[in-house]
XYZ file of C-alpha atoms in Angstrom:
738
model
C 186.357 98.381 233.933
C 189.181 99.861 231.874
C 191.664 97.646 233.730
C 189.721 94.544 232.790
C 189.827 95.448 229.099
C 193.590 95.762 229.231
C 193.944 92.481 231.082
C 192.208 90.646 228.237
C 194.914 91.437 225.728
C 197.819 89.411 227.172
C 195.517 86.369 227.190
C 194.959 86.823 223.439
C 198.668 87.219 222.800
C 199.588 84.177 224.887
C 197.082 82.104 222.931
C 198.474 83.491 219.654
C 201.993 82.454 220.542
C 201.009 79.013 221.795
C 198.843 78.197 218.783
C 200.901 79.636 215.935
C 204.561 79.491 216.868
C 204.614 75.838 217.923
C 202.816 74.303 214.951
C 204.661 71.819 212.732
C 205.581 72.884 209.204
C 204.738 69.729 207.326
C 205.543 70.157 203.678
C 204.466 69.155 200.228
C 207.059 67.337 198.150
C 206.836 69.127 194.805
C 207.998 66.719 192.125
C 206.393 67.991 188.938
C 208.482 70.291 186.796
C 208.084 71.678 183.295
C 210.702 73.425 181.168
C 209.747 76.508 179.161
C 211.549 76.561 175.806
C 213.121 79.808 174.617
C 212.144 80.795 171.069
C 212.970 83.500 168.567
C 210.239 82.513 166.104
C 206.978 84.403 165.803
C 203.828 82.719 167.134
C 200.578 83.311 165.262
C 198.010 83.440 168.044
C 195.029 81.617 166.545
C 194.390 78.715 168.927
C 196.047 76.193 166.583
C 199.192 74.643 168.035
C 200.637 74.129 164.564
C 203.978 75.964 164.793
C 207.006 73.660 164.841
C 208.187 75.056 168.165
C 205.081 73.701 169.897
C 206.005 70.172 168.833
C 209.517 70.692 170.217
C 208.377 71.988 173.623
C 208.273 69.878 176.785
C 204.805 68.682 177.732
C 203.087 68.711 181.121
C 200.665 65.790 181.352
C 198.998 63.401 183.799
C 196.427 65.742 185.316
C 194.860 64.508 188.563
C 191.212 64.765 189.493
C 190.260 67.152 192.272
C 186.515 66.487 191.892
C 184.746 64.097 192.174
C 187.760 62.412 193.800
C 191.420 63.284 194.316
C 192.805 59.745 194.141
C 192.704 59.021 190.379
C 193.909 60.732 187.243
C 191.526 62.796 185.145
C 189.145 60.945 182.847
C 189.584 63.593 180.147
C 193.237 64.529 180.168
C 194.865 67.895 179.506
C 198.391 68.676 178.370
C 200.228 71.985 178.655
C 203.322 73.436 176.987
C 205.174 76.675 177.684
C 207.366 78.790 175.387
C 208.924 82.193 175.947
C 210.653 84.873 173.921
C 212.429 88.037 174.986
C 209.080 89.782 175.433
C 206.310 87.212 175.808
C 205.291 84.085 177.681
C 203.289 81.591 175.588
C 201.165 78.734 176.934
C 199.491 76.061 174.826
C 196.761 73.655 175.985
C 195.338 70.495 174.464
C 192.202 69.467 176.396
C 190.297 66.272 175.647
C 186.496 66.381 175.875
C 183.638 63.872 175.488
C 182.041 65.976 172.725
C 181.865 69.467 171.334
C 178.943 70.527 173.542
C 180.916 72.809 175.860
C 179.389 74.586 178.867
C 179.784 78.349 178.425
C 177.604 80.957 180.094
C 178.607 84.005 178.024
C 181.278 85.663 175.880
C 181.926 88.416 178.416
C 185.418 88.891 179.835
C 185.854 87.950 183.510
C 183.458 85.017 183.261
C 182.457 82.923 186.277
C 184.886 80.059 186.778
C 182.289 77.641 188.212
C 179.766 78.149 185.397
C 182.044 77.735 182.365
C 184.336 75.086 180.982
C 187.752 76.671 181.367
C 191.495 76.190 181.606
C 193.315 78.211 184.250
C 196.883 79.165 185.135
C 198.499 80.168 188.429
C 201.920 81.868 188.324
C 203.636 82.374 191.691
C 206.421 84.441 190.161
C 208.130 85.258 193.483
C 207.717 81.693 194.823
C 206.324 82.917 198.136
C 203.329 80.558 198.255
C 201.129 83.520 199.201
C 200.401 85.585 196.072
C 200.043 84.712 192.402
C 198.827 85.929 189.017
C 195.814 84.101 187.648
C 194.584 83.624 184.044
C 191.601 81.680 182.715
C 190.316 80.860 179.209
C 187.115 79.154 178.000
C 186.833 76.934 174.871
C 185.456 80.055 173.144
C 188.621 82.029 173.913
C 186.955 84.246 176.528
C 189.464 85.568 179.051
C 189.558 86.379 182.738
C 192.457 87.400 184.945
C 192.961 88.177 188.585
C 195.244 88.541 191.545
C 195.407 85.714 194.072
C 196.459 86.413 197.647
C 196.356 84.933 201.149
C 197.630 81.598 199.900
C 194.866 81.154 197.326
C 191.832 81.985 199.456
C 191.350 85.513 198.084
C 190.600 86.089 194.376
C 190.354 89.599 192.968
C 188.926 89.380 189.443
C 188.583 93.165 189.054
C 192.293 93.402 188.150
C 192.907 93.987 184.411
C 196.080 93.748 182.314
C 196.909 93.272 178.640
C 197.258 89.703 177.344
C 195.760 87.591 174.575
C 194.200 84.161 174.147
C 192.559 82.271 171.305
C 190.854 78.865 171.248
C 189.682 76.270 168.735
C 186.890 73.754 169.394
C 186.633 70.215 168.015
C 184.358 67.255 168.636
C 186.689 65.469 171.058
C 189.005 68.235 172.289
C 189.766 71.932 172.262
C 193.050 73.821 172.044
C 194.101 77.148 173.525
C 196.992 79.515 172.849
C 197.895 82.177 175.415
C 200.306 85.107 175.030
C 201.181 87.104 178.167
C 203.650 89.980 177.758
C 206.323 89.925 180.445
C 205.542 93.610 180.935
C 202.167 92.549 182.378
C 203.827 90.493 185.138
C 206.143 91.163 188.041
C 209.089 88.883 188.837
C 212.690 88.895 190.027
C 215.252 89.922 187.416
C 217.231 86.891 186.312
C 214.567 84.404 187.415
C 215.186 80.850 186.284
C 212.001 79.299 187.715
C 208.533 80.116 189.021
C 206.028 78.104 191.010
C 203.279 77.230 188.552
C 200.084 75.195 188.232
C 197.507 74.781 185.469
C 194.090 73.364 186.311
C 190.786 72.768 184.578
C 187.015 72.935 185.092
C 185.370 70.383 182.787
C 181.670 70.951 183.454
C 180.676 68.598 180.642
C 181.582 65.687 182.901
C 181.548 67.431 186.321
C 185.284 66.922 186.552
C 187.860 69.276 188.021
C 191.475 68.365 187.353
C 194.893 69.774 188.132
C 198.466 69.204 186.950
C 199.735 68.978 190.553
C 197.599 66.856 192.850
C 195.585 68.864 195.410
C 193.877 67.158 198.394
C 190.127 67.568 198.188
C 189.783 69.147 201.648
C 191.897 72.070 200.384
C 190.601 74.795 198.087
C 191.194 74.160 194.379
C 193.244 77.355 194.003
C 195.554 76.677 196.960
C 199.069 77.992 196.379
C 200.450 75.336 198.711
C 200.250 72.765 195.910
C 202.236 73.976 192.934
C 204.658 72.632 190.361
C 207.783 74.280 189.021
C 208.201 76.085 185.716
C 211.874 76.211 184.691
C 213.141 78.634 182.037
C 215.865 77.574 179.579
C 217.598 80.906 180.149
C 217.261 83.585 182.873
C 214.538 86.151 182.432
C 215.318 89.822 181.967
C 213.926 92.712 183.939
C 210.230 92.998 184.728
C 209.285 96.292 183.115
C 205.686 97.385 182.875
C 205.458 100.207 180.330
C 204.391 103.633 181.490
C 200.613 103.673 181.017
C 198.142 106.550 180.881
C 194.442 105.798 181.383
C 192.476 108.992 180.741
C 188.693 109.156 180.917
C 185.875 111.505 180.063
C 182.421 111.176 181.539
C 179.213 113.067 180.865
C 176.471 112.615 183.421
C 172.913 113.910 183.586
C 170.633 113.114 186.517
C 167.456 114.204 188.230
C 166.555 113.842 191.895
C 162.756 113.774 192.023
C 162.656 114.047 195.827
C 163.991 117.609 195.872
C 163.269 118.328 192.197
C 166.914 118.982 191.316
C 168.462 118.377 187.900
C 172.190 118.321 187.246
C 174.454 117.884 184.240
C 178.134 117.268 184.748
C 181.210 116.733 182.624
C 184.326 115.253 184.164
C 187.760 114.416 182.860
C 190.726 112.898 184.587
C 192.642 109.696 184.657
C 195.211 107.366 186.089
C 198.854 106.654 185.377
C 200.816 103.467 186.016
C 204.593 103.528 186.441
C 206.857 100.521 186.931
C 209.310 100.887 189.813
C 212.016 98.229 189.785
C 211.123 94.599 189.111
C 208.257 94.222 191.533
C 206.705 97.603 192.377
C 203.883 99.591 190.783
C 203.257 103.311 191.208
C 199.629 104.266 190.528
C 198.643 107.921 190.253
C 195.086 109.204 189.993
C 193.895 112.751 189.303
C 190.264 113.798 189.561
C 189.162 110.145 189.402
C 185.641 109.241 188.369
C 184.162 106.519 190.515
C 180.623 106.894 189.180
C 178.799 103.619 189.326
C 178.899 101.653 186.101
C 178.432 98.442 188.056
C 175.923 98.696 190.905
C 176.090 96.794 194.176
C 173.650 94.038 194.973
C 170.931 95.003 197.449
C 170.728 92.951 200.653
C 167.956 92.526 203.174
C 169.344 93.457 206.595
C 167.835 91.817 209.695
C 170.864 92.197 211.982
C 172.108 95.186 213.968
C 175.337 95.464 211.997
C 176.692 96.885 208.752
C 177.527 94.667 205.761
C 180.943 94.781 204.052
C 180.622 95.162 200.278
C 183.452 94.412 197.829
C 185.684 97.088 196.307
C 185.141 97.452 192.528
C 187.186 100.580 191.749
C 190.187 99.690 189.582
C 192.598 102.119 191.274
C 192.388 100.232 194.588
C 192.678 96.705 193.163
C 196.338 95.954 192.360
C 198.084 94.372 195.392
C 194.966 95.138 197.414
C 195.807 92.451 199.976
C 198.720 94.649 201.141
C 196.098 97.099 202.395
C 192.881 95.148 202.963
C 194.080 91.872 204.533
C 195.110 93.278 207.915
C 192.833 92.642 210.851
C 190.132 90.183 211.735
C 189.878 86.991 209.679
C 186.074 87.141 209.765
C 185.822 90.913 209.016
C 184.852 91.856 212.559
C 187.506 94.598 212.712
C 189.452 95.710 209.636
C 191.756 98.740 210.113
C 191.525 99.678 206.423
C 188.596 99.356 204.013
C 189.145 101.282 200.775
C 185.418 101.818 200.144
C 185.429 104.319 203.025
C 187.466 106.694 200.843
C 185.198 108.886 198.732
C 182.178 108.548 201.037
C 181.111 110.823 203.883
C 178.092 111.684 206.039
C 176.066 114.815 205.315
C 174.324 116.951 207.944
C 171.419 114.471 208.106
C 173.683 111.491 208.549
C 173.162 110.186 205.024
C 176.103 108.548 203.263
C 176.970 110.541 200.140
C 179.811 110.677 197.623
C 182.747 112.879 198.610
C 184.893 113.886 195.624
C 188.479 112.648 195.467
C 190.985 115.250 194.270
C 193.775 112.778 193.593
C 196.140 110.286 195.078
C 199.088 107.927 194.703
C 199.641 104.266 195.503
C 202.986 102.450 195.578
C 202.746 98.702 196.067
C 204.439 95.420 195.317
C 207.567 93.379 195.990
C 210.816 94.928 197.190
C 212.453 91.508 196.827
C 211.454 87.869 197.292
C 210.897 88.351 201.050
C 209.655 91.938 201.472
C 206.480 93.685 200.231
C 205.605 97.369 200.582
C 202.328 99.235 200.259
C 201.769 102.997 200.467
C 198.538 104.822 199.641
C 197.678 108.511 199.966
C 194.350 109.984 198.820
C 193.098 113.561 199.236
C 189.342 114.174 199.402
C 187.577 117.458 198.719
C 185.878 119.850 201.108
C 182.080 119.979 200.724
C 180.862 123.094 202.503
C 177.217 122.546 201.583
C 177.148 119.207 203.385
C 179.587 120.323 206.117
C 182.259 117.808 205.129
C 185.888 118.732 205.698
C 188.751 117.906 203.356
C 190.710 114.856 204.492
C 194.034 113.239 203.736
C 193.758 109.436 203.839
C 196.948 107.416 204.131
C 198.057 103.839 204.718
C 201.579 102.442 204.911
C 202.194 98.693 205.183
C 205.275 96.478 205.208
C 205.196 92.682 205.010
C 208.024 90.166 205.578
C 207.916 86.520 204.496
C 208.539 84.072 207.349
C 209.267 80.422 206.624
C 207.879 78.936 203.413
C 204.404 80.512 203.267
C 203.886 82.587 206.437
C 204.443 86.312 206.882
C 204.414 89.116 209.396
C 203.167 92.611 208.541
C 203.032 96.041 210.164
C 200.967 99.062 209.119
C 199.975 102.644 209.871
C 196.604 104.107 208.828
C 196.002 107.844 209.154
C 192.976 110.033 208.423
C 193.824 113.689 208.932
C 191.498 116.629 208.361
C 193.196 119.348 206.309
C 192.478 122.978 205.565
C 189.628 124.701 207.387
C 188.028 122.477 210.003
C 185.010 124.547 210.981
C 182.689 121.568 210.504
C 184.602 119.285 212.854
C 184.581 118.726 216.564
C 188.120 118.715 218.007
C 187.814 114.974 218.669
C 187.225 114.358 214.931
C 190.366 116.036 213.616
C 192.274 112.792 213.062
C 192.169 109.033 213.537
C 195.223 106.772 213.445
C 195.609 103.022 213.691
C 198.861 101.099 213.975
C 199.370 97.365 214.298
C 201.112 94.118 213.477
C 199.740 90.861 212.008
C 201.274 87.394 211.900
C 199.781 85.098 209.238
C 200.543 81.399 209.500
C 200.347 78.965 206.567
C 202.306 75.724 206.607
C 203.703 74.471 203.323
C 200.859 71.956 202.913
C 198.211 74.408 204.212
C 196.999 71.965 206.864
C 197.703 74.552 209.579
C 196.661 78.151 208.964
C 196.082 81.002 211.382
C 196.446 84.624 212.303
C 197.441 86.663 215.344
C 197.291 90.458 215.404
C 197.342 93.442 217.758
C 196.131 96.893 216.633
C 195.780 100.210 218.454
C 193.894 103.380 217.493
C 194.548 107.004 218.428
C 192.153 109.960 218.459
C 192.658 113.506 219.801
C 192.941 113.240 223.583
C 192.289 109.483 223.487
C 195.295 107.162 223.430
C 194.694 104.730 226.320
C 193.461 101.239 225.491
C 191.810 101.411 222.043
C 192.947 97.886 221.188
C 191.862 95.290 218.644
C 193.306 91.762 218.657
C 192.737 88.223 217.461
C 194.308 84.790 217.678
C 192.835 82.147 215.386
C 193.964 78.902 213.807
C 192.535 76.216 211.534
C 193.642 72.590 211.419
C 192.506 70.957 208.175
C 193.701 67.392 207.553
C 191.786 65.196 205.127
C 188.800 64.281 207.295
C 188.658 67.116 209.812
C 188.425 70.888 209.954
C 188.961 72.387 213.397
C 188.849 76.127 214.086
C 189.619 78.069 217.258
C 189.099 81.827 217.312
C 189.614 84.362 220.109
C 188.922 88.060 219.460
C 189.070 91.133 221.700
C 187.918 94.589 220.516
C 188.143 97.466 222.981
C 185.139 99.760 223.401
C 187.185 102.776 222.270
C 188.860 101.162 219.255
C 188.081 103.360 216.245
C 189.096 102.965 212.587
C 187.607 105.744 210.445
C 189.076 104.199 207.284
C 188.290 100.665 208.378
C 185.377 98.303 208.851
C 184.403 97.811 212.503
C 180.707 96.882 212.788
C 180.865 96.482 216.589
C 183.244 97.139 219.485
C 183.480 96.269 223.174
C 183.476 92.502 222.998
C 185.487 89.405 223.786
C 184.631 86.530 221.444
C 185.451 82.843 221.554
C 184.594 80.725 218.530
C 184.914 76.960 218.159
C 184.272 74.880 215.073
C 184.764 71.196 214.365
C 183.785 69.481 211.141
C 183.999 65.787 210.221
C 184.196 65.096 206.467
C 183.095 61.792 204.914
C 184.065 60.456 201.479
C 181.547 57.717 200.582
C 182.531 55.132 197.978
C 178.971 54.617 196.733
C 175.748 56.541 196.367
C 174.813 60.012 195.172
C 177.019 61.908 197.617
C 180.537 62.877 196.630
C 181.302 64.192 200.129
C 179.230 65.098 203.148
C 180.097 66.448 206.550
C 178.763 67.250 209.994
C 179.845 70.491 211.643
C 179.413 71.867 215.148
C 179.955 75.589 215.713
C 179.812 77.632 218.905
C 180.335 81.402 219.084
C 180.157 83.322 222.357
C 180.467 87.073 222.986
C 181.049 88.894 226.273
C 180.903 92.662 226.908
C 183.890 93.890 228.985
C 182.151 97.158 229.936
C 179.188 95.170 231.310
C 181.424 93.192 233.655
C 181.931 90.566 230.933
C 178.263 89.753 230.622
C 177.441 87.141 227.961
C 175.596 89.167 225.291
C 175.567 86.877 222.235
C 175.901 83.175 221.675
C 175.199 80.774 218.854
C 175.334 76.988 218.819
C 175.001 75.513 215.360
C 174.828 71.916 214.126
C 175.015 71.628 210.327
C 175.063 68.876 207.715
C 176.591 69.725 204.340
C 176.921 67.677 201.180
C 178.296 67.894 197.664
C 176.547 65.584 195.195
C 178.420 63.748 192.488
C 176.575 65.748 189.830
C 177.949 69.012 191.260
C 174.891 70.088 193.250
C 175.220 71.074 196.927
C 172.872 71.054 199.923
C 172.927 71.823 203.640
C 170.638 71.699 206.677
C 171.320 73.226 210.081
C 169.848 73.849 213.524
C 170.883 76.998 215.401
C 170.320 77.933 219.030
C 170.714 81.706 219.512
C 170.896 84.090 222.432
C 171.121 87.871 222.014
C 171.191 90.383 224.858
C 170.088 93.752 223.483
C 171.819 96.555 225.338
C 169.800 99.094 223.329
C 166.342 98.962 221.795
C 166.214 97.547 218.270
C 163.613 97.103 215.545
C 164.650 94.245 213.221
C 161.808 95.108 210.804
C 163.135 98.692 210.387
C 159.578 99.948 210.114
C 159.327 103.759 210.416
C 157.649 104.743 213.685
C 157.494 101.173 215.002
C 157.964 100.313 218.674
C 161.405 98.668 218.932
C 162.222 95.629 221.003
C 163.255 96.809 224.474
C 166.917 96.931 225.370
C 168.618 95.645 228.523
C 166.956 92.289 227.892
C 168.000 88.870 226.581
C 166.282 86.820 223.863
C 166.592 83.063 223.238
C 165.442 81.611 219.907
C 166.000 78.511 217.756
C 165.974 78.254 213.959
C 166.154 75.610 211.230
C 167.841 76.426 207.901
C 167.943 74.606 204.556
C 169.809 75.328 201.295
C 170.083 73.644 197.911
C 172.025 74.611 194.767
C 171.636 72.662 191.526
C 174.623 71.780 189.379
C 175.908 74.252 186.800
C 176.127 71.886 183.850
C 172.467 72.246 182.853
C 171.154 75.109 180.787
C 168.502 75.547 183.489
C 169.810 76.086 187.038
C 168.054 76.770 190.313
C 168.602 77.155 194.039
C 166.409 77.371 197.128
C 166.808 78.277 200.791
C 164.563 78.551 203.840
C 164.773 79.574 207.496
C 162.011 78.897 210.013
C 161.759 79.301 213.775
C 161.777 81.874 216.510
C 163.213 85.366 216.070
C 163.857 87.385 219.246
C 160.426 87.212 220.974
C 158.537 86.448 217.763
C 158.800 84.193 214.736
C 160.429 84.292 211.333
C 159.817 82.527 208.053
C 162.354 83.230 205.349
C 162.338 81.630 201.928
C 164.238 82.320 198.773
C 165.170 80.906 195.453
C 166.792 81.614 192.136
C 166.257 80.291 188.652
C 168.511 80.860 185.682
C 168.747 79.896 182.058
C 171.585 80.370 179.626
C 171.252 80.643 175.874
C 174.879 79.770 175.421
C 177.021 81.478 174.621
C 174.991 84.596 173.927
C 172.807 85.271 176.950
C 172.269 84.506 180.620
C 169.045 85.398 182.446
C 168.123 84.837 186.079
C 165.607 85.835 188.719
C 166.035 85.626 192.489
C 163.254 86.106 195.040
C 163.764 86.376 198.802
C 161.003 86.733 201.384
C 161.379 87.429 205.102
C 158.224 87.290 207.179
C 158.741 88.614 210.709
C 155.977 88.239 213.297
C 156.601 90.065 216.572
C 154.045 90.354 219.402
C 152.203 93.612 219.957
C 152.994 96.447 220.261
C 155.938 95.666 217.946
C 155.742 95.736 214.165
C 155.307 92.844 211.793
C 156.913 92.868 208.387
C 156.795 91.121 205.041
C 160.091 91.991 203.384
C 160.540 91.216 199.702
C 163.693 91.382 197.640
C 163.464 90.541 193.943
C 166.481 90.639 191.630
C 166.378 90.062 187.882
C 169.486 89.935 185.704
C 170.083 89.629 181.990
C 173.547 89.441 180.480
C 173.682 89.588 176.706
C 176.979 89.222 174.861
C 176.810 90.231 171.223
C 180.504 89.388 170.815
C 183.672 89.156 172.909
C 183.835 92.955 172.899
C 180.199 94.132 173.136
C 178.109 93.397 176.235
C 174.743 94.512 177.578
C 173.802 93.970 181.221
C 170.411 94.692 182.747
C 169.820 94.550 186.506
C 166.446 95.212 188.158
C 166.180 95.152 191.960
C 163.037 95.540 194.067
C 163.293 95.988 197.852
C 160.321 97.138 199.906
C 162.603 97.356 202.967
C 164.522 100.129 201.211
C 161.427 101.458 199.449
C 163.217 101.255 196.123
C 162.809 99.659 192.727
C 165.907 100.230 190.630
C 166.908 99.470 187.062
C 170.488 99.549 185.856
C 171.191 99.101 182.141
C 174.837 99.059 181.079
C 176.110 98.786 177.515
C 179.871 98.182 177.323
C 182.028 98.222 174.222
C 185.650 97.139 174.710
C 186.947 98.788 171.546
C 190.639 98.205 172.395
C 192.538 96.244 175.060
C 191.458 97.557 178.492
C 189.687 100.491 176.802
C 185.930 100.811 177.175
C 182.954 102.903 176.214
C 180.087 102.677 178.735
C 176.523 103.873 178.320
C 174.771 103.497 181.690
C 171.154 104.240 182.554
C 169.832 104.172 186.137
C 166.194 104.571 187.117
C 164.817 104.348 190.658
C 161.241 104.426 191.986
C 159.530 104.382 195.356
C 157.874 101.012 195.926
C 154.814 102.308 197.800
C 153.614 104.835 195.227
C 155.831 103.789 192.307
C 156.682 107.461 191.881
C 160.055 108.315 190.310
C 162.875 108.784 192.804
C 166.169 109.249 190.965
C 167.220 108.914 187.333
C 170.583 109.250 185.612
C 172.366 108.524 182.369
C 176.071 108.692 181.773
C 178.433 108.114 178.912
C 181.958 107.220 179.959
C 185.047 106.611 177.842
C 188.324 105.168 179.164
C 191.416 104.477 177.099
C 194.558 102.569 178.104
C 197.625 104.039 176.425
C 201.080 102.448 176.802
C 203.960 104.869 176.315
């Protein structure tokens, strides 16, 4: 059986070579250019473009629609101008509007791009077509920023840097002034041009527009379609100032289950050091990753773990250098930063494991090479029998062609100090590998091929993870082929690997229609087939899914879909999908066929009142399922946003198995007293997890990137409504440039 697993790998590699190396590199002819004017005058940042230098600057005009169509120019046009001084990049916008009734959900920083009128900027400062800096501004001057990676498909809005923006609103237009210090960006010394694209969400008229035309089958943020920003004189060195970010945190909590009360005071912080023109060195000492923003609760009906997003600031910058390796669909990731700082206690419960400190060096070595290095030391916890561990990842990425790249990495978890709690086989885990990421210049062909191998004490044979996948996406078609092989013994302690021992073949084909009349903007029909085989079971077919789906986007911005799915699951082990304590699980070593119908609808975001609904009905293993959910929201713009979501899963299994009525209710309220004072309330009820939790977070941004948080958490059992866990913490962070 081991020989068969090894024989599968060359097949994956042959497919990778045949599908990725021979693809044409059709290109986009970039014709739009804009010249940034050098200035020595001072700019008063007030949203009024009234300085003389603005009138003298070159103007970028003729924005094209992306939605509802990509074949005409925008109905409400936007113009953009760019200035720069020795220290600062300035951008000015003039955006026409039908009236002064702008759509804005709140005044909180890092607003949602699809629920607010906004103007956005993409700066590909290294012109690699893969990564970019992103900035967005609403007509109220609210800001958001982020890092864009993987050609525009991955947005990380947790990233924070110092910059300023102001806006002015009028009856038929609004204006925006942006000031971005060059110290907040990374670029090549002596740069004379960047790839650049501004774009706009105009929710008043359900129009999305962009300076450089983007085909509608592509994502709006695609870095394949960019213009060129030319500078009148070469730029100097990219020098981020040395920054210290200390914190203090006082925490008081009570665990009502074991009647324990604790009060804690912590202090520590981070430091940021610029290394050359494109590298950042981040240092953390005694970091505090206490939760000031809680994760959403999910109902779990599958056998596998869910991957939740990283929200800790230390791990965010250049995160794609660490997190993007591995499976495109998150079936095997060699590194997942949320693993660091968590460990299992003696009962198998996942608990917080203190981090002593760490360093992270990441960024651009030059226009073709990127480097990432991370090393974190976690603390020994004798009471919970958790050993101290050193957690390391090293990655190196080389640009290939216009927008493709190849990367190699090494991940290492090594127990340090006394190891009395560990079995010899748990002393270390190492994963090495290489990934090739394909993206043609017009993004019509994309794909990935990788091969990874893990090592454990006394276990170095096999242990492979691999994938070859590609997507062909011309205007009217989207075709996906995906082949994955994960060895039974592949192990990534610092990664995300929800299942092993499988060979998977996925096929998807979607036909997109662009009707000239009617209520539909686009609609499509998609066929999807996914098949899994288990190598250790003589390649027995253990999972398969055949899915036919219709999707549509309405002209008013609403979306809807309907699908039919035919499923087969062979359970090798017994499993209770209801997760009822003491219930008789479904027997293993048996296959289950079942069909399901699914429906979804999401209203448009232009209305003050929004809503969505979804439903699933059909068979479920050897029983039946009825799932229904919905969400309603209302915004009191721009001061408050409230919403409630309800999800119900009714599972009916034959005797002697359990039945379940699983409820998940989530209520949110976001109140913005100003652009610097926010109050968020989140209440979540889940009877599957026997928990009702309330999180109340008051945030005061008293200085740029400096915050005072007051956070209250309260949790109750749902059966008895008895208190479970309660905490309150006061946390202060301050960003100090030296």
